[in-house]
XYZ file of C-alpha atoms in Angstrom:
411
model
C -36.808 51.762 120.290
C -36.690 54.411 123.558
C -38.912 56.970 121.697
C -41.010 54.380 120.851
C -44.353 55.374 122.245
C -46.069 52.149 123.005
C -43.049 50.675 125.150
C -42.218 51.588 128.662
C -39.217 53.574 128.275
C -40.681 56.083 125.660
C -41.368 59.701 128.114
C -44.448 59.601 125.589
C -45.887 55.701 127.199
C -46.962 58.090 130.383
C -49.580 60.172 129.404
C -51.415 61.190 133.355
C -51.382 64.452 133.340
C -51.175 63.908 137.638
C -47.901 63.454 137.477
C -44.826 66.087 138.076
C -42.198 67.289 140.957
C -45.268 69.199 143.190
C -46.962 65.608 142.915
C -44.163 63.189 143.850
C -42.115 66.282 146.758
C -45.403 66.409 148.952
C -45.329 62.907 147.949
C -41.759 62.497 149.419
C -41.794 64.975 152.295
C -44.824 63.377 153.827
C -42.720 60.001 153.860
C -39.887 61.629 155.200
C -41.691 62.215 157.921
C -43.531 59.679 158.501
C -40.055 57.433 157.430
C -38.637 58.882 160.398
C -41.119 58.787 163.221
C -40.786 54.552 161.745
C -37.720 54.169 162.077
C -36.946 56.152 165.238
C -40.342 54.259 166.923
C -38.351 51.061 165.246
C -35.271 51.182 167.208
C -37.133 51.764 170.396
C -38.243 49.236 170.497
C -34.938 47.185 169.510
C -34.644 47.967 172.759
C -37.310 46.875 174.221
C -36.873 43.576 173.893
C -32.962 44.290 175.865
C -30.962 43.051 172.698
C -27.701 43.109 174.606
C -29.129 41.112 177.649
C -28.107 37.567 176.513
C -28.920 35.537 172.522
C -32.200 34.833 174.206
C -34.105 37.918 173.721
C -31.847 39.836 170.283
C -32.097 36.323 166.838
C -30.506 38.410 164.842
C -26.855 36.588 163.439
C -24.253 38.809 162.849
C -25.653 41.968 163.487
C -22.544 43.912 165.085
C -22.416 48.002 164.723
C -26.228 46.871 163.793
C -27.037 45.987 166.935
C -26.688 48.749 168.531
C -28.854 50.754 171.678
C -28.895 54.021 174.430
C -30.352 52.288 177.153
C -31.912 49.722 178.900
C -36.046 49.375 179.227
C -37.578 51.473 181.442
C -40.598 50.142 184.263
C -41.910 53.615 183.695
C -44.715 54.790 182.205
C -45.800 51.008 182.308
C -47.677 52.108 179.062
C -44.859 52.792 176.964
C -43.663 50.119 175.283
C -47.677 50.221 174.261
C -47.925 53.674 173.317
C -44.413 53.258 171.111
C -44.970 49.818 169.381
C -48.800 51.709 168.512
C -47.319 54.327 166.847
C -44.556 52.611 165.183
C -46.850 49.641 163.808
C -50.626 52.121 162.601
C -48.732 55.048 161.314
C -46.762 52.201 158.999
C -50.109 51.587 157.584
C -51.870 54.690 157.220
C -48.350 55.498 155.390
C -48.711 52.716 153.164
C -51.281 54.839 150.036
C -48.996 57.571 150.065
C -46.064 55.159 149.254
C -47.873 53.591 147.087
C -48.186 56.809 145.610
C -45.389 58.325 145.037
C -44.192 54.981 143.758
C -46.343 55.675 141.086
C -45.501 58.891 140.410
C -41.814 58.100 140.045
C -42.861 55.131 138.195
C -41.550 56.341 134.433
C -38.138 56.962 135.915
C -37.489 53.042 136.402
C -37.813 52.557 133.347
C -35.721 55.294 131.408
C -32.512 54.908 130.069
C -29.214 54.428 129.023
C -29.964 53.103 132.903
C -26.541 54.629 133.636
C -25.293 57.940 132.118
C -22.593 58.386 134.345
C -21.470 56.855 137.502
C -22.208 59.389 139.711
C -25.703 58.940 138.318
C -25.369 54.680 138.427
C -24.523 55.060 142.099
C -28.156 57.292 142.960
C -29.809 54.196 140.497
C -28.675 51.574 142.806
C -29.628 53.398 145.884
C -33.142 53.743 144.645
C -33.116 49.986 143.789
C -31.897 49.230 147.231
C -34.863 52.642 149.092
C -36.841 50.979 146.642
C -37.159 47.163 146.934
C -36.497 47.054 150.678
C -39.442 49.908 151.591
C -41.719 47.809 149.422
C -39.527 44.373 151.745
C -40.315 46.173 155.102
C -44.019 47.217 154.986
C -45.151 44.355 153.238
C -43.662 41.807 155.887
C -44.325 44.179 158.781
C -48.242 44.003 157.929
C -47.874 40.124 157.073
C -46.551 40.233 160.939
C -49.103 42.208 161.416
C -51.344 39.686 160.731
C -49.265 36.528 161.421
C -48.881 35.748 158.516
C -45.353 34.841 158.012
C -45.738 33.582 154.243
C -42.099 33.483 154.170
C -38.667 32.260 154.613
C -37.438 32.549 157.611
C -37.585 34.775 160.687
C -39.291 38.031 160.183
C -37.451 39.619 163.017
C -34.031 39.207 162.091
C -35.946 39.734 158.521
C -37.316 43.185 159.336
C -34.069 44.159 160.722
C -31.565 44.005 158.622
C -34.255 44.755 154.872
C -35.197 48.167 158.180
C -31.193 49.471 157.642
C -30.971 48.737 154.120
C -34.002 50.992 153.158
C -33.414 54.107 156.008
C -29.443 54.286 154.433
C -31.227 54.788 151.149
C -33.648 56.282 152.399
C -31.411 59.014 153.966
C -29.075 58.933 151.199
C -32.402 59.836 148.431
C -33.331 61.975 151.168
C -30.520 64.056 151.160
C -29.830 64.779 147.768
C -33.769 65.045 146.189
C -35.297 67.384 150.044
C -33.692 70.467 149.509
C -35.517 69.897 145.364
C -38.389 68.852 146.955
C -39.424 71.887 149.230
C -38.577 74.626 146.815
C -40.186 73.090 144.348
C -43.908 72.667 147.881
C -42.817 76.900 147.990
C -42.763 77.671 144.441
C -45.892 75.716 143.196
C -47.495 78.307 140.871
C -44.318 78.093 138.323
C -45.143 75.468 135.764
C -43.682 72.112 135.918
C -41.171 70.498 133.412
C -38.808 67.516 133.831
C -38.946 63.844 133.197
C -41.839 63.901 135.290
C -44.021 65.683 133.281
C -45.976 64.146 130.848
C -45.820 65.532 127.272
C -48.631 64.369 125.834
C -51.243 64.585 128.866
C -53.847 63.124 128.888
C -57.557 65.086 128.937
C -57.766 65.402 132.740
C -60.453 63.858 135.274
C -59.148 64.821 138.650
C -56.241 67.762 139.616
C -52.887 66.971 141.804
C -54.855 68.862 144.888
C -58.211 65.682 144.204
C -55.380 62.822 143.960
C -53.587 64.070 147.286
C -56.754 64.178 148.674
C -58.319 60.266 147.985
C -54.209 59.497 148.780
C -54.911 61.300 152.154
C -59.307 59.767 151.960
C -57.250 55.516 151.810
C -54.558 56.735 154.530
C -57.661 58.092 157.299
C -59.112 54.933 156.563
C -56.376 52.557 157.334
C -55.727 54.666 160.194
C -59.398 54.391 161.469
C -60.119 49.980 160.630
C -56.578 49.655 162.018
C -55.859 52.208 165.386
C -58.069 50.409 167.231
C -56.362 47.396 168.270
C -53.848 49.710 170.505
C -56.166 52.383 172.170
C -58.217 48.730 172.938
C -61.855 48.881 174.467
C -64.273 49.666 172.695
C -62.530 51.267 169.478
C -60.895 47.742 168.949
C -63.578 46.275 167.499
C -62.906 49.512 165.129
C -60.129 48.089 163.883
C -61.408 45.471 160.432
C -58.322 44.253 159.201
C -56.588 43.496 161.967
C -56.611 39.963 163.907
C -56.534 41.296 167.596
C -59.310 43.607 166.605
C -62.648 42.313 165.522
C -62.006 38.757 167.117
C -63.845 37.885 170.758
C -61.687 36.774 172.986
C -64.878 35.487 175.444
C -65.947 36.943 178.303
C -65.211 37.023 182.431
C -61.699 37.698 183.204
C -59.607 35.501 181.047
C -61.428 36.814 178.649
C -58.712 39.642 176.933
C -57.065 38.732 173.670
C -53.629 36.319 173.178
C -51.049 35.348 171.053
C -50.995 31.054 171.260
C -53.032 29.250 172.990
C -51.970 26.603 175.408
C -52.657 23.853 172.053
C -50.579 25.519 169.743
C -47.692 26.482 172.470
C -48.442 21.741 172.764
C -48.473 22.894 176.452
C -51.281 19.723 178.610
C -52.959 19.007 181.253
C -50.294 17.292 182.667
C -47.805 19.417 182.058
C -49.563 22.155 184.008
C -51.093 19.826 187.147
C -50.355 20.847 190.167
C -49.159 17.253 191.665
C -46.578 17.430 188.187
C -45.616 21.428 187.650
C -43.018 22.665 189.861
C -41.297 25.798 190.169
C -37.299 25.937 190.029
C -35.956 29.113 190.621
C -32.194 28.933 190.525
C -29.526 31.444 192.383
C -26.358 32.545 194.309
C -27.350 29.948 197.246
C -28.974 27.608 194.897
C -32.037 25.285 193.690
C -35.463 25.642 195.502
C -38.784 23.999 194.016
C -42.208 25.390 194.936
C -45.641 23.935 194.290
C -47.810 25.735 193.710
C -49.329 25.616 196.815
C -46.230 26.949 198.584
C -46.355 29.843 195.691
C -49.597 31.080 197.500
C -48.122 30.329 200.837
C -45.754 33.838 200.087
C -46.573 37.083 200.244
C -49.142 38.378 197.396
C -49.343 41.540 195.160
C -51.107 43.191 192.888
C -50.047 45.622 189.558
C -52.796 46.373 187.241
C -51.025 46.145 184.061
C -51.812 46.370 179.831
C -49.444 44.022 177.060
C -48.518 45.274 174.751
C -47.482 42.886 171.683
C -45.354 44.199 168.862
C -47.968 43.131 166.585
C -48.955 46.470 167.913
C -52.136 45.606 169.896
C -52.375 45.571 172.953
C -55.219 44.426 176.304
C -56.874 46.852 178.506
C -55.219 46.705 182.412
C -55.678 44.065 183.446
C -55.291 43.242 187.286
C -52.985 40.789 188.222
C -51.378 39.087 191.302
C -48.376 37.033 192.150
C -45.570 36.662 193.768
C -43.062 39.388 193.269
C -40.392 38.269 191.404
C -37.618 40.354 194.242
C -38.463 37.810 195.932
C -38.489 35.019 194.129
C -34.932 36.421 193.461
C -34.386 36.887 197.708
C -35.822 33.484 198.066
C -32.279 32.314 196.583
C -28.963 34.262 197.953
C -30.731 38.400 196.352
C -31.835 39.770 199.662
C -30.100 42.833 198.269
C -31.107 44.925 194.295
C -32.349 41.582 192.090
C -29.853 40.598 189.313
C -30.490 39.495 185.662
C -33.332 35.983 185.453
C -33.638 33.902 182.530
C -37.186 32.595 181.844
C -37.945 29.650 181.082
C -41.453 27.751 179.507
C -42.983 24.546 178.960
C -43.828 25.441 176.188
C -40.829 23.268 173.637
C -40.881 24.513 171.126
C -40.746 28.344 169.058
C -39.398 31.500 169.183
C -39.178 32.922 173.243
C -39.462 30.156 175.064
C -36.490 31.650 176.975
C -36.872 35.219 177.688
C -34.147 37.267 179.842
C -35.595 40.684 181.761
C -33.321 42.619 183.885
C -31.552 43.692 186.910
C -34.261 47.049 186.914
C -37.238 44.794 185.804
C -36.569 42.609 188.199
C -36.487 44.938 191.350
C -39.764 46.070 190.440
C -42.771 45.579 192.404
C -45.640 45.418 189.943
C -43.313 42.776 187.662
C -44.443 40.025 188.952
C -45.205 35.831 188.908
C -49.132 36.386 187.779
C -50.908 32.961 189.087
C -54.327 35.117 189.345
C -55.469 38.141 186.364
C -58.754 40.067 187.199
C -59.633 37.755 190.357
C -60.225 34.353 188.728
C -56.837 32.090 188.367
C -55.325 31.890 184.244
C -56.529 30.494 182.354
C -54.799 27.633 180.425
C -53.879 29.643 177.535
C -53.075 32.336 179.647
C -50.307 30.921 180.555
C -51.936 28.180 184.100
C -50.121 27.601 185.876
C -48.212 30.800 186.571
C -46.114 33.734 183.779
C -44.557 36.721 184.480
C -46.380 40.339 183.636
C -43.737 42.908 183.882
C -44.317 47.147 183.247
C -43.865 48.280 179.806
C -42.371 45.283 178.645
C -43.289 44.244 175.329
C -45.378 40.451 175.049
C -42.540 37.966 174.821
C -41.206 39.121 177.131
C -44.207 37.869 179.191
C -43.054 34.076 179.156
C -46.422 31.931 180.087
C -46.020 28.222 181.492
C -43.505 28.764 183.896
C -41.310 26.706 184.504
C -37.826 27.762 185.119
C -36.571 31.106 186.708
C -32.654 31.309 186.663
C -30.808 34.473 188.186
C -27.550 36.257 187.822
C -26.096 38.206 185.920
C -26.369 37.780 181.616
């Protein structure tokens, strides 16, 4: 039955003349470079959340040694997260045609019988299952997250985190085994091809392997062009045809820039934010103070030009924010010198990141604000009125909207 030409377990079932070591090796080397960049920028994104600060920022249970990070996230340059996460998301989407072409090129091996000829062969096949399954899982959940389409069970954050480690471990093992041979194959492309990827009875070719690579490259280029605009912003945003924060019109005026979550979606009502009801609670070394919006306006006001950049890869242009520096609020509750970490809590009652923690270096930066205005106008409800956090280079979810409480101290 294994040799029956109508069964995928038979080499005669696979008739494409394009499959072969050279075609697979070229795609593999592209993925080697691309996925390495994806993993590194993913680790950088993980560090940007300051996961060691509190369990508030890192909601990954039992992460153990996998949850290491090498440095506290800096506040300079202000576009750092915008760049690293933009590269992560845009490159991930751009590599989809390459990944699919690579899987297509090696699909006969998935049906090879017997499934294990030896212990070493069985381990290699197992690594392939983890590699293929992990790759499809990571790319699929990543695309769904960019589209704000959370159809998968559980939280994206831990699912993508653990999936990345499983996938990259299998990827490293596969790369260690296959990269030397792939390099030799690409360098010696004029040699006749042989091996289990070469069809024994190929159909007549309709295009060359170089033509097929051109088709894959063209698909990647198209995805790049209709994705990158959401990270670049400005006039390029309208070219992001597949991104929710690309072509969607956020409206005009000073508050006319992209958001992820409206006040209505977060359950924020006018009664919650009315000046007579809302107070900012600030707690620290010397106790607690409660500040109305009018009292906040009496404090020294400062301005900063900062973007918002989110994990989905989209970002805004620099917006002109104005409000009270976080370090000045820390001084009100006993931290006159170097300020400590701060726990920020929102009026939002449910959902992830209604609480977020910021490191002391972020609090100390003079551009880190409890913003009351944007682009010369009061914040709109959807942008966080009556007050929101804005911190240079921080992921968007750490720029908490509808702030209710600030608790300063070592977290």
